[in-house]
Amino acid sequence: MKEKLFVIKIGGNVVDDSTTQAAFLNAFAGIAGKKLLVHGGGKIATRIGEQMGIAAQYQDGRRITDAATIDLVTMVYGGLINKQLVVALQAFGCNALGLTGADGNILPAAKRPVIETDYGFVGDMVQEAMQPELLVQLLETGITPVLAPLTHDGHGQLLNTNADTIASAIAIALSAYYTVSLVYCFEKKGVLQDINDEESVVPLITPAIDAAMRREGSLFAGMLPKLDNAFAALTAGVQHVIIGSADDLAVNCSVEKKGTLIQL
Amino acid sequence: MKEKLFVIKIGGNVVDDSTTQAAFLNAFAGIAGKKLLVHGGGKIATRIGEQMGIAAQYQDGRRITDAATIDLVTMVYGGLINKQLVVALQAFGCNALGLTGADGNILPAAKRPVIETDYGFVGDMVQEAMQPELLVQLLETGITPVLAPLTHDGHGQLLNTNADTIASAIAIALSAYYTVSLVYCFEKKGVLQDINDEESVVPLITPAIDAAMRREGSLFAGMLPKLDNAFAALTAGVQHVIIGSADDLAVNCSVEKKGTLIQL
């Protein structure tokens, strides 16, 4: 039987607040066994960009990564946030090691082609080109990799890539070696039955439950792509996907969960 | 017989100029066998600090690392410069992986005690606490580590540490595993006999030659601490120290050198 591995993704809201972050990292460091962290950090990048006079640019609600912005996120994601997480985890006794997708060529990607919109230096992961051996080697020596949401094109260009996508791609690649639980920490306690009731967490979603909820229209529209991604990861070999609050990380990585468990 | 390893340090002047940097990285990628890069980057940090309204503070000519500055250098050294070097080396076919001293707890350090001056978040390396096993493991799997000049105190604080010192400490620690050549790339072609003659490179400095040159007063004062550090590294197990220009990296890593070879 394969050993367990938790691939855990946190968003900018956790990274942004030092109290929330410390509590989360303490819980993360306390998870027994192998684990890997993927982080976002958009709000901090926007704030530091403003200090540097780099305005965030959007088209159709999606951020455009121009040359100044890729340097900005390289600094903020790959430097400030990544290293602050690593140094804090080290203090909690977790032997963390921070990486971008360029480091060790862990996350090869392709610059998104310009069709209607030029998103700039944005990378789409190349799942079949991923070489997860280095991550496995690090995990096997007791290292906890901490991944920033940056990939590269192999020709010298760093690329901005969605952290949810990176977490999913890594979970899939590592499911050849481990029994992987993919945990998305976000601002709600889980997938909610009623978007206005924070306590209405749906405890379990299977393909049948998902189909029924979509028929009833009881899923918040924003959850649909997350669930699509979750089922894609499960189909590709990930054992569980868990969606829940960063505050509930410890319990969500145990048998009894407060968040939403998604499985086939 | 131990395998050869080159530990190469480049300063801000190489990192700062994209043409110089590309030529250097091409030469670096071309060095056969095991190698490791340590980089500085002070000028870029100063420039980005100015954009962010963080003024460089000095006392007695030495930079003070306050809270804003440690965040700044974490972004610039650990993020921007480190990842730009990694992604460029990847494009040259060198499987680089960027690290700070917090990553994998590679470089434990102690915050410099306040005696007359409070240097702020500056770290002094703890040589005997270094655990070079992770670097060895990475080198043995064909990875080229790229080190930013940041250490940590083990209690959650990143610290700013001189890149020359880091290169020397790593060279010493790895000399238990490899025959190490420590190469300092700087703005001159080597140690000069006559500071006004760029071509007056002293090809070889041994302890006897060093003593003779100091007696004659023919060494530029700025070279004295570099030579002290070089002899300390040699005494601690490093085989060669080479001081030369970044432009001459390839030849300085071969048998015939244009720079200064320092050996016992």
PDB file of C-alpha atoms in Angstrom, chain B residues 10 114 136 143 153 189 196 216 221 241:
ATOM      1  CA  ILE B  10      29.166  36.216  -8.137  1.00  0.00           C
ATOM      2  CA  VAL B 114      24.441  44.344  19.352  1.00  0.00           C
ATOM      3  CA  VAL B 136      25.256  16.746  -1.280  1.00  0.00           C
ATOM      4  CA  ILE B 143      21.078  19.459  -9.401  1.00  0.00           C
ATOM      5  CA  ASP B 153      17.910  31.930  13.068  1.00  0.00           C
ATOM      6  CA  LYS B 189      40.917  40.016 -13.326  1.00  0.00           C
ATOM      7  CA  ASN B 196      46.418  50.914 -11.358  1.00  0.00           C
ATOM      8  CA  GLU B 216      56.297  44.943   0.836  1.00  0.00           C
ATOM      9  CA  ALA B 221      44.052  47.080   1.437  1.00  0.00           C
ATOM     10  CA  VAL B 241      40.596  29.489  -3.920  1.00  0.00           C
TER      11      VAL B 241
END
